[in-house]
């Protein structure tokens, strides 16, 4: 089980979602992907997409307007 | 390593075998848990935080809710020049933070409202609390047309013009819908896109939007309208390429090549997790009374998730304020009830009267006199039914004024409407350790 950081700081929609989808495909079940974002638009689609895909998601607000979306790959 | 602190069970071999679903959840206690960080939830948080309640707000995506989907808000008082939705909600959030509200960014998976301790469950935690405020709002409705799911999430279909407008600079986009949101967001999109094609279900010239928006839209050279149409299917490869519209009058299918499609056809309430637990309308909105009570003691609902007429930020704010204040009152009342009225130290005598009923009111001095006669053996509590109906409700008894509840060890042992001096002495003498002579 590994933990992978994905730096999407400074990137606007749709890039963070596209990158996260690609990265998650490479990971194994049980791995954790942490996507760093600072564009609020990604907060609206990335967590929702990951949850709908069945993964576990929690977000941490690391600073004002900066988040880490923590996705645990479930399937 | 983050995983260690996020999901401890995953890292220690023994627990790992049990599997992820058995992962033990951490239990935390709060006074109030607010579900949803939109205008209503954040307002409730400001009121609860300011009342010094230990308050937790749980939001599953971006703090601010649906208001962050719009570029310009012109009807929220206090901002005569208008303000962006995201900017406004950031101010709400900042204000709630000032009152020490705690925030968690995760989705609530289930709730348990039975009993005095309510439980709100997320993927890693169980939050126990005295009161819950539901402000889970709504989400955009989808058309249900063929292949729609294939193009959600940045594959071409969007519900948020502010989020995706810039990515559509010089592109051709379609807008579905003709209400205020559709027309206003469509006009906003013309600042970026080269063409905005609007699919309207109604006859030529007819829209659901307000008259000003309608006229502006009809005069906007970048906007084009396809009347009497609905979406039949979405087509393309990885990304959306064509929207097939269907003309409702002729049945004809009209393929329109676009780069993106924005849907603004209304909203659906986020109430799945409350099914069977709260009363809901036919359309699955939560039914409350005017003080946001859901019918389950200690559980309130506010904002767009309620069955109500006008769903706007200003009304969400009003609802949130009421829900916050009511939750605070409920918690205070729960404490008075448990610690004072149903105290366990002495034999209890709870006298129910009504401030507007003179005979019952006039008996108060006698009750106090009797309490005093028993020294520290008896504790008198009085409930004014006129003002404290909810305390009466907690005794789970619909009684007339001039009723006495006798308690022992915090349990009601006798309910009596005999309020004359001898009857009361008789009753109390049966209950206390050291009976006394009746005083005059
Ligand atoms: C495009 C658009 C334009 C608008 N323009 C205006 C305008 O100009 N003026 C105006 O006054 N109003 C406008 N509105 C309406 C306004 O946005 C809403 O009335 C307002 O957002 C309602 O606030 P709310 O708190 O009730 O719900 P919401 O804003 O919907 O917030 C609910 C929150 O709860 C969260 N949530 C839901 N379920 C869960 C769960 N299980 N766990 C954790 N969190 C959860 C959601 O993620 C969401 O953030 C507009 C709306 C849209 C979409």
PDB file of N, CA, C and O in Angstrom, chain B residues 353-356 383-389:
ATOM      1  N   UNK B 353     -48.677  24.691  36.130  1.00  0.00           N
ATOM      2  CA  UNK B 353     -49.725  25.702  36.224  1.00  0.00           C
ATOM      3  C   UNK B 353     -49.755  26.474  34.920  1.00  0.00           C
ATOM      4  O   UNK B 353     -49.034  26.128  33.970  1.00  0.00           O
ATOM      5  N   UNK B 354     -50.613  27.491  34.864  1.00  0.00           N
ATOM      6  CA  UNK B 354     -50.600  28.323  33.666  1.00  0.00           C
ATOM      7  C   UNK B 354     -50.669  29.778  34.092  1.00  0.00           C
ATOM      8  O   UNK B 354     -51.522  30.156  34.904  1.00  0.00           O
ATOM      9  N   UNK B 355     -49.775  30.568  33.537  1.00  0.00           N
ATOM     10  CA  UNK B 355     -49.706  31.986  33.914  1.00  0.00           C
ATOM     11  C   UNK B 355     -51.014  32.707  33.585  1.00  0.00           C
ATOM     12  O   UNK B 355     -51.333  33.728  34.189  1.00  0.00           O
ATOM     13  N   UNK B 356     -51.797  32.176  32.640  1.00  0.00           N
ATOM     14  CA  UNK B 356     -53.045  32.855  32.276  1.00  0.00           C
ATOM     15  C   UNK B 356     -54.256  32.221  32.968  1.00  0.00           C
ATOM     16  O   UNK B 356     -55.386  32.514  32.637  1.00  0.00           O
ATOM     17  N   UNK B 383     -43.702  24.479  36.390  1.00  0.00           N
ATOM     18  CA  UNK B 383     -43.666  24.664  34.934  1.00  0.00           C
ATOM     19  C   UNK B 383     -44.893  25.484  34.544  1.00  0.00           C
ATOM     20  O   UNK B 383     -46.028  25.098  34.837  1.00  0.00           O
ATOM     21  N   UNK B 384     -44.617  26.609  33.913  1.00  0.00           N
ATOM     22  CA  UNK B 384     -45.714  27.421  33.390  1.00  0.00           C
ATOM     23  C   UNK B 384     -46.083  26.852  32.021  1.00  0.00           C
ATOM     24  O   UNK B 384     -45.310  26.947  31.068  1.00  0.00           O
ATOM     25  N   UNK B 385     -47.263  26.284  31.963  1.00  0.00           N
ATOM     26  CA  UNK B 385     -47.670  25.622  30.730  1.00  0.00           C
ATOM     27  C   UNK B 385     -47.805  26.603  29.573  1.00  0.00           C
ATOM     28  O   UNK B 385     -47.563  26.266  28.417  1.00  0.00           O
ATOM     29  N   UNK B 386     -48.151  27.824  29.918  1.00  0.00           N
ATOM     30  CA  UNK B 386     -48.362  28.859  28.912  1.00  0.00           C
ATOM     31  C   UNK B 386     -47.060  29.157  28.173  1.00  0.00           C
ATOM     32  O   UNK B 386     -47.022  29.285  26.960  1.00  0.00           O
ATOM     33  N   UNK B 387     -45.966  29.266  28.939  1.00  0.00           N
ATOM     34  CA  UNK B 387     -44.680  29.581  28.313  1.00  0.00           C
ATOM     35  C   UNK B 387     -43.819  28.348  28.049  1.00  0.00           C
ATOM     36  O   UNK B 387     -42.997  28.351  27.139  1.00  0.00           O
ATOM     37  N   UNK B 388     -44.000  27.342  28.868  1.00  0.00           N
ATOM     38  CA  UNK B 388     -43.074  26.206  28.786  1.00  0.00           C
ATOM     39  C   UNK B 388     -43.719  24.944  28.274  1.00  0.00           C
ATOM     40  O   UNK B 388     -43.487  23.861  28.797  1.00  0.00           O
ATOM     41  N   UNK B 389     -44.515  25.098  27.195  1.00  0.00           N
ATOM     42  CA  UNK B 389     -45.218  23.927  26.665  1.00  0.00           C
ATOM     43  C   UNK B 389     -44.254  22.788  26.354  1.00  0.00           C
ATOM     44  O   UNK B 389     -44.561  21.623  26.565  1.00  0.00           O
TER      45      UNK B 389
END
